[in-house]
Coordinates of C-alpha atoms in Angstrom, one line a residue:
M1 CA 110.2 108.3 148.7
A2 CA 106.5 107.8 147.7
Y3 CA 107.3 104.3 146.4
T4 CA 108.7 103.2 149.5
K5 CA 106.0 104.8 151.9
N6 CA 103.2 102.9 149.8
R7 CA 104.8 99.6 150.8
V8 CA 105.2 100.4 154.4
P9 CA 102.7 99.6 157.1
H10 CA 100.7 102.8 158.2
K11 CA 99.3 103.5 161.6
T12 CA 96.2 105.0 160.1
L13 CA 95.5 102.0 158.0
L14 CA 95.7 99.7 161.0
G15 CA 98.9 98.3 160.1
K16 CA 98.3 97.6 156.5
T17 CA 100.2 99.1 153.5
P18 CA 98.5 101.5 150.9
V19 CA 99.2 99.0 148.0
E20 CA 97.4 96.3 150.0
I21 CA 94.4 98.6 150.7
F22 CA 93.9 100.4 147.4
L23 CA 95.6 98.0 144.8
K24 CA 94.7 94.6 146.5
K25 CA 98.3 93.5 146.1
D26 CA 100.2 91.1 148.1
P27 CA 102.3 93.4 150.6
V28 CA 104.7 90.6 151.1
N29 CA 105.5 90.4 147.3
E30 CA 105.7 94.1 147.0
C31 CA 108.3 94.3 149.5
T32 CA 110.7 92.0 148.0
N33 CA 111.6 94.9 145.5
L34 CA 112.8 97.0 148.3
R35 CA 116.5 97.5 148.9
P36 CA 118.5 99.7 151.3
F37 CA 119.8 102.9 150.0
G38 CA 123.6 102.7 149.2
Q39 CA 123.6 98.9 149.1
K40 CA 126.6 97.5 147.4
V41 CA 125.5 95.3 144.4
I42 CA 126.9 93.7 141.3
C43 CA 125.1 94.3 138.0
Y44 CA 125.3 92.7 134.7
D45 CA 126.6 94.8 131.9
Y46 CA 124.4 94.8 128.8
D47 CA 126.7 97.0 126.8
I48 CA 129.6 94.8 126.3
A49 CA 132.3 96.2 124.1
D50 CA 134.0 92.8 123.2
K51 CA 134.3 89.2 124.4
L52 CA 137.2 90.1 126.6
S53 CA 135.5 92.9 128.4
P54 CA 134.2 92.3 132.0
R55 CA 130.5 91.2 132.1
S56 CA 129.5 93.0 135.3
Y57 CA 130.4 95.7 137.6
E58 CA 130.0 96.8 141.1
A59 CA 127.8 99.8 141.9
R60 CA 125.4 101.2 144.8
I61 CA 121.6 101.5 144.8
I62 CA 120.4 105.1 144.9
G63 CA 116.8 104.9 143.7
Y64 CA 113.9 103.1 142.0
T65 CA 112.3 103.2 138.7
Q66 CA 108.8 102.7 137.3
T67 CA 109.9 99.1 136.2
F68 CA 109.6 96.2 138.8
G69 CA 113.1 95.0 139.7
T70 CA 115.0 97.8 138.0
Y71 CA 117.1 100.3 139.9
Q72 CA 119.1 103.4 139.6
V73 CA 122.7 102.6 140.6
R74 CA 125.9 104.7 140.7
R75 CA 129.0 103.1 139.7
S76 CA 132.5 103.3 141.2
D77 CA 133.6 105.7 138.4
G78 CA 130.8 108.2 139.5
S79 CA 128.5 107.3 136.3
Y80 CA 124.8 106.5 136.5
K81 CA 123.1 103.7 135.0
L82 CA 119.7 101.6 135.3
A83 CA 120.4 98.2 136.5
K84 CA 118.1 95.2 136.2
S85 CA 118.0 92.7 139.1
P86 CA 121.3 93.7 140.6
K87 CA 122.8 91.0 143.2
P88 CA 123.7 92.3 146.6
I89 CA 127.3 91.8 147.5
I90 CA 127.9 90.1 151.0
D91 CA 130.5 91.7 152.9
H92 CA 131.6 88.7 155.3
D93 CA 133.9 91.2 157.2
S94 CA 131.0 93.4 158.3
E95 CA 128.6 90.5 159.2
S96 CA 129.1 91.1 162.8
E97 CA 128.3 94.7 162.7
D98 CA 125.2 94.2 160.6
S99 CA 123.9 91.5 163.1
D100 CA 124.6 94.1 166.0
L101 CA 122.6 96.8 164.2
E102 CA 119.9 94.5 163.5
S103 CA 119.5 93.5 167.1
R104 CA 119.5 97.2 168.3
V105 CA 116.8 98.2 165.6
E106 CA 114.7 95.1 167.0
E107 CA 115.2 96.4 170.5
D108 CA 114.1 100.0 169.5
S109 CA 111.1 98.6 167.5
A110 CA 109.8 97.0 170.5
T111 CA 110.3 99.8 173.0
L112 CA 108.2 102.1 170.5
R113 CA 105.6 99.4 170.3
E114 CA 105.3 99.3 174.1
E115 CA 105.3 103.1 174.4
Q116 CA 102.4 103.4 171.8
P117 CA 98.8 104.1 172.9
D118 CA 96.2 101.6 172.0
L119 CA 94.9 102.0 168.6
P120 CA 91.2 103.0 168.4
K121 CA 88.8 100.0 167.4
P122 CA 87.5 100.1 163.7
M123 CA 84.2 101.8 163.4
P124 CA 81.2 99.9 162.1
P125 CA 80.0 100.3 158.5
M126 CA 77.9 103.2 157.9
P127 CA 74.2 102.7 156.6
E128 CA 73.9 103.0 153.1
E129 CA 71.5 105.9 153.2
I130 CA 74.0 108.0 155.1
L131 CA 76.6 107.4 152.3
V132 CA 74.2 109.0 149.8
S133 CA 74.6 112.9 149.7
D134 CA 73.2 115.5 147.7
T135 CA 76.4 117.6 148.2
P136 CA 78.1 118.5 144.9
K137 CA 81.4 116.7 144.5
A138 CA 84.6 118.6 144.3
P139 CA 86.0 119.1 140.9
N140 CA 88.6 116.6 139.8
A141 CA 92.0 117.4 140.6
P142 CA 94.1 118.6 137.6
R143 CA 95.8 115.6 135.9
R144 CA 99.6 115.7 136.5
K145 CA 101.4 117.2 133.4
K146 CA 103.6 114.5 131.5
K147 CA 107.0 115.4 131.5
D148 CA 108.6 115.8 128.0
K149 CA 111.7 114.0 126.6
A150 CA 113.9 117.0 127.2
Y151 CA 113.0 117.1 131.0
W152 CA 114.0 113.5 131.6
D153 CA 117.1 113.8 129.5
D154 CA 118.2 116.7 131.5
K155 CA 117.1 114.8 134.8
L156 CA 119.1 111.6 133.8
G157 CA 122.2 113.3 132.3
H158 CA 121.6 112.8 128.5
R159 CA 122.1 116.3 127.5
D160 CA 122.9 117.6 124.1
P161 CA 126.4 116.3 122.9
S162 CA 127.5 119.7 121.7
A163 CA 127.2 120.9 125.4
R164 CA 129.9 118.4 126.1
G165 CA 132.1 119.4 123.3
L166 CA 131.1 116.5 121.0
V167 CA 130.4 116.8 117.6
P168 CA 127.3 114.8 116.3
R169 CA 128.5 112.4 113.5
K170 CA 126.5 112.1 110.3
V171 CA 124.5 108.9 110.0
F172 CA 123.9 108.0 106.3
A173 CA 120.7 106.5 105.3
I174 CA 120.7 103.1 103.2
G175 CA 119.4 103.2 99.6
V176 CA 119.9 107.0 99.0
D177 CA 122.5 106.1 96.3
S178 CA 120.7 107.2 92.9
D179 CA 122.6 104.3 91.2
H180 CA 121.3 101.5 93.7
P181 CA 117.6 102.7 94.5
T182 CA 115.4 100.5 96.9
D183 CA 112.3 98.9 95.3
T184 CA 110.0 101.5 96.7
Q185 CA 112.3 104.4 95.4
A186 CA 112.4 102.7 91.9
R187 CA 108.8 102.1 91.6
A188 CA 108.1 105.7 92.8
S189 CA 110.8 107.4 90.8
P190 CA 110.6 109.3 87.3
E191 CA 112.3 106.2 85.8
A192 CA 109.6 103.8 87.1
E193 CA 108.7 102.8 83.5
E194 CA 112.4 101.8 82.8
W195 CA 112.6 100.0 86.1
A196 CA 109.5 98.0 85.0
K197 CA 111.1 96.9 81.8
A198 CA 114.1 95.8 83.5
R199 CA 111.9 93.6 86.0
Q200 CA 110.2 92.1 83.2
R201 CA 113.5 91.4 81.3
E202 CA 114.8 89.7 84.4
R203 CA 111.5 87.5 84.6
D204 CA 112.0 86.7 81.1
Q205 CA 115.5 85.4 81.6
L206 CA 114.3 83.3 84.7
I207 CA 111.9 81.6 82.5
K208 CA 114.2 81.4 79.5
Y209 CA 117.0 79.6 81.4
G210 CA 114.4 77.3 83.5
V211 CA 115.3 78.7 87.0
Y212 CA 112.4 77.7 88.8
T213 CA 109.1 75.5 88.8
K214 CA 105.9 76.9 90.3
V215 CA 104.6 74.9 93.2
Q216 CA 101.8 75.2 95.7
Q217 CA 102.5 76.1 99.4
S218 CA 101.0 72.5 100.1
D219 CA 103.5 70.9 98.2
I220 CA 106.6 72.2 100.0
P221 CA 107.8 69.6 102.6
V222 CA 107.0 70.2 106.3
D223 CA 109.8 72.0 108.3
T224 CA 111.3 73.3 105.1
K225 CA 112.6 76.8 105.4
V226 CA 111.5 79.0 102.5
V227 CA 113.8 81.7 101.1
D228 CA 112.2 84.8 100.3
T229 CA 113.4 87.1 97.7
K230 CA 113.7 90.8 96.6
W231 CA 114.6 93.2 93.9
V232 CA 118.0 94.9 93.5
Y233 CA 118.4 97.6 90.9
I234 CA 121.5 99.2 89.6
V235 CA 122.3 101.8 87.0
K236 CA 125.1 100.5 84.7
C237 CA 127.0 103.3 83.3
R238 CA 129.7 103.4 80.5
S239 CA 133.2 104.7 81.1
D240 CA 132.3 108.2 80.3
G241 CA 129.6 108.1 83.0
T242 CA 126.4 107.9 80.5
I243 CA 123.8 105.5 81.3
E244 CA 124.1 102.1 79.6
K245 CA 121.1 100.3 80.9
Y246 CA 118.7 100.0 84.0
K247 CA 119.1 96.5 85.3
A248 CA 117.0 94.8 87.8
R249 CA 117.8 91.5 89.4
K250 CA 115.7 88.9 91.4
V251 CA 117.7 88.0 94.5
G252 CA 117.3 85.4 97.2
R253 CA 117.9 86.3 100.5
G254 CA 120.5 83.7 101.3
F255 CA 121.5 84.7 104.9
I256 CA 118.6 82.7 106.2
Q257 CA 119.9 79.4 104.6
E258 CA 121.6 76.8 106.8
Q259 CA 124.8 75.1 106.0
G260 CA 124.5 71.3 105.6
V261 CA 120.6 71.8 105.0
N262 CA 120.1 73.8 101.9
Y263 CA 124.0 74.6 100.9
D264 CA 127.5 73.1 101.5
E265 CA 130.2 74.9 99.6
T266 CA 130.6 78.5 98.7
Y267 CA 134.0 78.8 97.6
A268 CA 134.6 80.3 94.1
Q269 CA 137.9 81.4 92.7
I270 CA 138.6 84.5 90.6
M271 CA 141.6 85.9 89.0
R272 CA 143.8 88.1 91.2
P273 CA 144.1 91.8 90.4
E274 CA 147.8 91.4 89.6
T275 CA 146.7 88.9 87.0
L276 CA 144.6 91.4 85.2
K277 CA 147.5 93.9 84.9
I278 CA 149.7 91.3 83.7
L279 CA 147.3 90.1 80.8
L280 CA 147.3 94.0 79.9
V281 CA 151.2 94.3 79.9
I282 CA 151.6 91.0 78.0
A283 CA 149.0 92.2 75.3
L284 CA 150.9 95.5 75.0
H285 CA 154.2 93.8 74.9
R286 CA 153.4 91.3 72.3
D287 CA 151.1 93.4 70.4
W288 CA 148.3 90.8 71.0
A289 CA 144.5 91.3 70.4
I290 CA 142.6 91.7 73.7
R291 CA 138.6 91.5 74.1
Q292 CA 136.2 91.2 77.0
W293 CA 133.2 89.4 77.3
D294 CA 130.2 89.3 80.0
V295 CA 128.4 86.3 80.6
V296 CA 124.8 86.9 80.4
A297 CA 122.6 85.4 83.4
A298 CA 125.7 83.7 84.7
Y299 CA 124.3 82.3 87.8
L300 CA 120.9 81.4 86.5
Q301 CA 122.8 78.7 84.4
A302 CA 124.2 76.9 87.4
L303 CA 122.5 73.7 88.5
L304 CA 121.5 73.2 92.3
K305 CA 122.0 70.0 94.2
H306 CA 119.8 71.0 97.0
D307 CA 115.9 71.4 97.1
I308 CA 115.4 75.0 97.7
Y309 CA 111.9 76.8 97.9
V310 CA 111.6 80.5 97.6
T311 CA 108.7 82.9 97.5
D312 CA 107.9 85.7 94.9
V313 CA 105.5 88.5 94.6
N314 CA 104.5 89.2 91.1
E315 CA 103.5 92.4 89.7
Q316 CA 99.9 92.1 90.7
G317 CA 101.0 91.7 94.2
E318 CA 100.1 88.0 94.5
T319 CA 102.4 85.9 96.2
E320 CA 103.9 82.7 94.6
F321 CA 106.2 79.8 95.5
W322 CA 109.1 78.3 93.6
K323 CA 111.1 75.2 93.6
L324 CA 114.6 76.3 92.1
D325 CA 116.1 74.0 89.5
K326 CA 119.0 76.5 89.0
A327 CA 120.9 78.8 91.0
L328 CA 119.6 82.3 92.0
Y329 CA 121.5 85.4 92.7
G330 CA 121.9 85.8 96.3
L331 CA 121.9 82.1 97.4
K332 CA 124.9 81.1 99.5
Q333 CA 126.0 78.3 96.9
A334 CA 125.4 80.5 93.9
G335 CA 129.0 81.6 93.3
H336 CA 130.3 78.1 93.9
E337 CA 127.9 76.4 91.4
W338 CA 128.6 79.0 88.8
F339 CA 132.4 78.6 89.2
K340 CA 131.8 74.7 88.7
K341 CA 129.8 75.4 85.5
L342 CA 132.4 77.8 84.0
C343 CA 135.2 75.4 84.6
E344 CA 133.4 72.5 82.8
V345 CA 132.5 75.0 79.8
L346 CA 136.1 76.1 79.4
E347 CA 137.7 72.9 79.9
T348 CA 135.2 71.6 77.2
T349 CA 136.7 74.3 74.8
G350 CA 140.3 73.0 75.4
L351 CA 141.5 75.4 78.1
R352 CA 143.6 74.4 81.1
R353 CA 143.2 76.0 84.4
C354 CA 146.5 77.4 86.1
I355 CA 147.6 75.8 89.2
G356 CA 148.7 78.9 91.0
N357 CA 145.8 81.2 89.8
E358 CA 142.6 79.1 89.3
G359 CA 140.9 81.9 87.8
T360 CA 143.2 82.0 84.8
Y361 CA 143.2 79.4 82.0
V362 CA 145.7 78.9 79.3
N363 CA 146.8 76.9 76.2
R364 CA 144.3 75.6 74.0
S365 CA 145.5 73.1 71.4
Q366 CA 143.9 75.1 68.5
Y367 CA 145.1 78.3 69.6
P368 CA 148.5 78.2 71.3
E369 CA 149.5 80.9 74.0
A370 CA 145.8 82.2 74.5
I371 CA 145.2 83.1 77.8
L372 CA 141.7 83.9 79.7
G373 CA 141.1 85.4 83.0
T374 CA 138.0 85.1 84.6
H375 CA 136.2 87.1 87.4
V376 CA 132.8 85.7 88.2
D377 CA 131.0 86.5 85.0
D378 CA 133.5 88.9 83.5
L379 CA 136.1 87.3 81.1
L380 CA 139.4 88.8 79.6
G381 CA 141.1 87.1 76.8
I382 CA 144.2 87.8 75.0
A383 CA 145.5 86.0 72.0
P384 CA 148.1 86.6 69.2
T385 CA 145.3 87.5 66.6
E386 CA 141.6 88.7 66.5
E387 CA 140.8 85.4 64.6
D388 CA 141.9 83.4 67.6
L389 CA 139.8 85.4 69.7
D390 CA 136.9 85.0 67.5
A391 CA 137.4 81.1 67.4
L392 CA 137.7 81.1 71.5
E393 CA 134.6 83.3 71.5
K394 CA 132.7 80.8 69.3
G395 CA 133.6 77.8 71.3
M396 CA 132.5 79.3 74.6
E397 CA 129.1 80.5 72.8
E398 CA 128.3 76.8 72.3
H399 CA 127.8 76.7 76.1
V400 CA 126.7 80.1 77.3
E401 CA 125.4 83.3 76.1
L402 CA 128.0 86.2 76.0
D403 CA 127.8 90.0 75.9
K404 CA 130.5 90.9 73.4
Q405 CA 132.2 94.1 74.7
G406 CA 135.4 94.2 72.6
R407 CA 138.4 95.9 73.8
P408 CA 137.9 96.4 77.6
S409 CA 136.9 100.0 78.6
N410 CA 135.3 99.4 82.0
M411 CA 136.1 96.4 84.0
L412 CA 136.0 95.7 87.7
G413 CA 135.2 99.2 88.7
M414 CA 138.1 100.6 86.8
E415 CA 138.2 102.7 83.5
L416 CA 140.6 101.7 80.9
H417 CA 142.0 104.5 78.6
W418 CA 143.9 103.0 75.6
S419 CA 146.6 104.6 73.2
E420 CA 149.0 102.9 71.0
E421 CA 151.7 102.6 73.6
Q422 CA 149.9 102.3 76.9
V423 CA 146.8 101.8 78.9
V424 CA 145.8 104.0 82.0
L425 CA 143.8 102.7 84.7
T426 CA 141.6 104.9 86.7
Q427 CA 138.7 104.6 89.2
T428 CA 137.1 108.1 88.8
R429 CA 133.5 107.0 89.1
L430 CA 134.2 105.0 92.3
I431 CA 135.9 107.7 93.8
E432 CA 133.4 110.2 93.1
S433 CA 130.6 107.8 94.4
M434 CA 132.5 107.4 97.7
A435 CA 133.2 111.2 97.9
A436 CA 129.6 111.9 97.6
H437 CA 128.5 109.3 100.2
H438 CA 131.2 110.3 102.9
L439 CA 132.1 113.7 102.1
N440 CA 128.8 115.1 100.5
G441 CA 131.1 116.4 97.7
N442 CA 132.8 118.9 99.9
H443 CA 136.4 118.0 99.0
G444 CA 137.5 121.1 97.1
G445 CA 141.2 121.8 96.7
R446 CA 144.1 119.8 96.5
H447 CA 144.7 117.6 99.5
S448 CA 147.7 115.5 100.7
L449 CA 148.0 112.3 102.5
P450 CA 148.7 112.2 106.3
S451 CA 152.5 113.0 107.0
D452 CA 152.7 110.5 109.7
P453 CA 150.7 107.1 109.3
K454 CA 151.9 105.7 112.5
A455 CA 150.9 108.8 114.7
Y456 CA 147.3 108.0 115.0
L457 CA 147.9 104.5 115.8
Q458 CA 149.1 105.5 119.0
D459 CA 145.9 107.6 119.8
E460 CA 144.9 106.3 123.1
N461 CA 143.3 109.4 124.6
T462 CA 140.5 109.6 122.2
E463 CA 136.9 108.1 122.9
K464 CA 137.0 104.8 121.4
D465 CA 133.7 105.0 119.7
P466 CA 133.5 103.4 116.2
P467 CA 132.1 106.1 113.8
P468 CA 129.4 105.2 111.5
N469 CA 130.3 103.6 108.2
Y470 CA 134.0 103.3 109.3
Q471 CA 134.3 99.8 108.1
S472 CA 132.6 100.4 104.9
L473 CA 134.9 103.4 104.0
I474 CA 138.1 101.1 104.9
G475 CA 136.7 98.5 102.6
G476 CA 136.4 101.0 99.7
L477 CA 139.8 102.3 100.2
L478 CA 141.3 98.9 100.6
F479 CA 139.8 98.0 97.1
I480 CA 141.3 101.2 95.4
A481 CA 144.6 100.6 97.2
H482 CA 144.8 97.0 96.0
M483 CA 143.6 97.8 92.4
M484 CA 145.7 100.8 91.3
R485 CA 146.7 103.2 94.1
P486 CA 149.8 101.9 95.8
E487 CA 150.7 105.1 97.6
I488 CA 147.9 104.8 100.0
S489 CA 148.4 101.2 100.9
V490 CA 150.4 101.8 104.2
H491 CA 147.6 104.3 105.5
V492 CA 144.8 101.9 104.5
N493 CA 146.5 98.9 106.1
L494 CA 147.2 100.8 109.3
L495 CA 143.7 102.2 109.6
G496 CA 142.1 98.6 108.8
R497 CA 143.5 97.5 112.0
R498 CA 141.2 99.7 114.0
A499 CA 138.0 98.7 112.5
K500 CA 136.7 97.5 115.9
D501 CA 138.0 100.3 118.0
A502 CA 138.2 103.3 115.8
S503 CA 138.1 106.7 117.3
Q504 CA 137.2 110.0 115.8
T505 CA 140.8 110.7 115.0
H506 CA 140.9 107.5 112.8
W507 CA 137.8 108.5 111.2
N508 CA 139.1 111.8 110.4
T509 CA 142.3 110.4 109.0
A510 CA 140.4 107.9 106.7
L511 CA 138.3 110.9 105.5
Q512 CA 141.7 112.7 104.7
V513 CA 142.9 109.8 102.6
L514 CA 139.5 110.0 100.7
R515 CA 140.0 113.6 100.1
Y516 CA 143.5 113.1 98.7
L517 CA 141.7 110.5 96.4
A518 CA 138.8 112.9 95.6
S519 CA 141.4 115.7 94.6
T520 CA 143.5 113.2 92.4
K521 CA 140.7 111.1 91.0
K522 CA 141.8 111.5 87.3
E523 CA 145.3 110.2 88.2
G524 CA 145.9 106.3 87.6
L525 CA 148.2 103.7 87.0
A526 CA 149.8 103.8 83.5
L527 CA 150.9 100.3 82.0
K528 CA 153.1 100.7 78.9
K529 CA 155.0 98.4 76.5
S530 CA 157.6 96.8 78.7
Q531 CA 161.3 96.1 77.4
D532 CA 160.8 92.2 78.6
L533 CA 158.5 90.1 80.5
S534 CA 160.8 89.0 83.3
L535 CA 159.1 89.0 86.6
K536 CA 160.9 90.9 89.4
I537 CA 159.9 90.9 93.2
Y538 CA 161.1 93.8 95.8
T539 CA 160.5 93.1 99.4
D540 CA 161.4 95.1 102.5
A541 CA 160.5 94.6 106.2
A542 CA 160.3 96.8 109.3
Y543 CA 161.2 95.4 112.6
G544 CA 159.4 95.8 115.8
G545 CA 156.1 97.2 114.8
E546 CA 152.8 97.0 116.7
G547 CA 152.5 94.1 118.8
S548 CA 156.1 93.1 118.1
R549 CA 155.2 92.2 114.7
G550 CA 157.1 93.5 111.6
Q551 CA 155.6 95.1 108.6
T552 CA 156.1 93.5 105.1
G553 CA 156.1 95.6 101.9
A554 CA 156.5 94.2 98.6
L555 CA 156.5 95.2 94.7
M556 CA 155.7 93.0 91.8
C557 CA 157.1 94.0 88.2
L558 CA 156.8 92.4 85.0
G559 CA 159.7 93.7 83.2
D560 CA 159.7 97.5 84.1
Q561 CA 155.9 97.7 84.7
L562 CA 154.5 97.6 88.3
V563 CA 151.6 95.1 88.2
G564 CA 151.2 94.3 92.0
W565 CA 152.0 95.6 95.6
Y566 CA 150.8 95.4 99.2
S567 CA 151.9 96.5 102.7
Q568 CA 150.8 94.2 105.5
R569 CA 151.8 93.3 108.9
Q570 CA 153.4 89.9 109.3
D571 CA 151.8 87.0 110.9
V572 CA 154.2 86.1 113.4
V573 CA 156.4 87.9 116.1
T574 CA 160.0 88.4 114.9
L575 CA 163.0 88.7 117.2
S576 CA 165.4 90.5 114.8
V577 CA 165.6 92.6 111.7
T578 CA 167.1 89.8 110.0
E579 CA 164.2 87.4 110.7
A580 CA 161.6 90.0 109.6
E581 CA 163.5 90.1 106.5
Y582 CA 163.5 86.5 105.8
I583 CA 159.8 86.5 106.5
A584 CA 159.2 89.2 103.7
D585 CA 161.5 87.5 101.2
C586 CA 159.5 84.2 101.8
E587 CA 156.1 86.1 101.2
G588 CA 157.5 87.5 98.0
A589 CA 158.6 84.2 96.8
K590 CA 155.3 83.0 97.4
D591 CA 153.8 85.7 95.3
A592 CA 156.3 85.0 92.6
S593 CA 155.2 81.4 92.3

């Protein structure tokens, strides 16, 4: 009310407005913000859920705010919001009524002006000596007490969520994992000396492989975007959980790179998870030797085609500028350039890349039947004898430096437990890490999987508010399901479809799957000596699933050992059970090839 009165002419001010007298503002401009109470307007919605949602809504103005051009509005569903510069809706059916109303208002205003007595003339200015007075001034009025946040939250309706029956969700901080501290945490931790040694080892490797050349800032071409760098820390552990080493890595923040300017291709092939299990089954069946290698500083050995400049802050806090001659971890093209380098090295040693799985290499003339699987910088080789692997290792060491790890015990987030007749794959440490992050370790007792995985997909009454870290949790569950836990594949696949519109029900169900994994963390996939090495594919299909698209399930066995599986929605709409089965068979045949 006060906002409106201050912008309306007053009789005591000789027809002028308070903002014109006291604030010296233009009354015409100040009145442009005035709107009729209850005016129908259309407002832009700044909280758009997705691209297909409406971008505006209808409302009625019910008040002003302290911000010019921003109003309090009431939507048609009864909710209240703040709207910026809402546009009035013109109702053409009521134009005649509005014109009649305006004419009546003008007639009444004219009548009132005629009946008003003449206003008194303004008094002449008073002499200056009269204005001066020894009368003590009245004490200043007390300052208006500033309203706190709780007052306005209650006023605007933002009350405590628990009062509406909502349970506040836990928000996890970034960088609280003790195995992956931030730079600030690493420098202030009790292991600061170990991290300092790790940073120095990384700097020594950068110099050893000639990764960069120092330049002056003035030598950088104009309009060149300089990529900044950061430190990434990780505690590498053995399969039994003991610390192997502290590792620090200088990483470029490649997300500021521009495609076509300082990078082109990013594709890099790796061996499939099924290939890893196949290599293990072949080695067990034929009693072959098996060995794992880790390429030291893999990305730092890949040449770059583009001119890339980065910044670095040395240990003395001084900023340096580098021109990269070789790839740096974190760059968009680093993986692609290393893949090209690795292909050249392995083909030089006589290995041939598989067509169906480009991350696998077979057949060397000097060492027939030797097979090598690659996953970025992790290499897994099998051959009939240890001497064959020694010769293969010697050929690779002529081009790259290898960290020899012997028979694999920890690879791709899995622990490998060997015996004479079998190898058991587990992911105990990964599951424990996820449980500590999402469950705070509160998962005591034995838990089971949800009984009906399709029931929560029909949860339409729950508030569609994606819980925090939902996508991160689903990503971790997908990795575990794909690597060694087929029993959760259906549940995780269905939960993954709700990554963008998940509800609290989906979040609770995903946590239930994680609790099941945490209670069975020591269980794993056992691969034994197979009777033969024939490949078998089993497929099945469900017709009439969500969106009229069927569900395909497949199992891949090498002999009598399970090496691959998946459960996923079909890409096309099917018209019958037979058609869905044919699509599943086709997908299985492609996997077999």
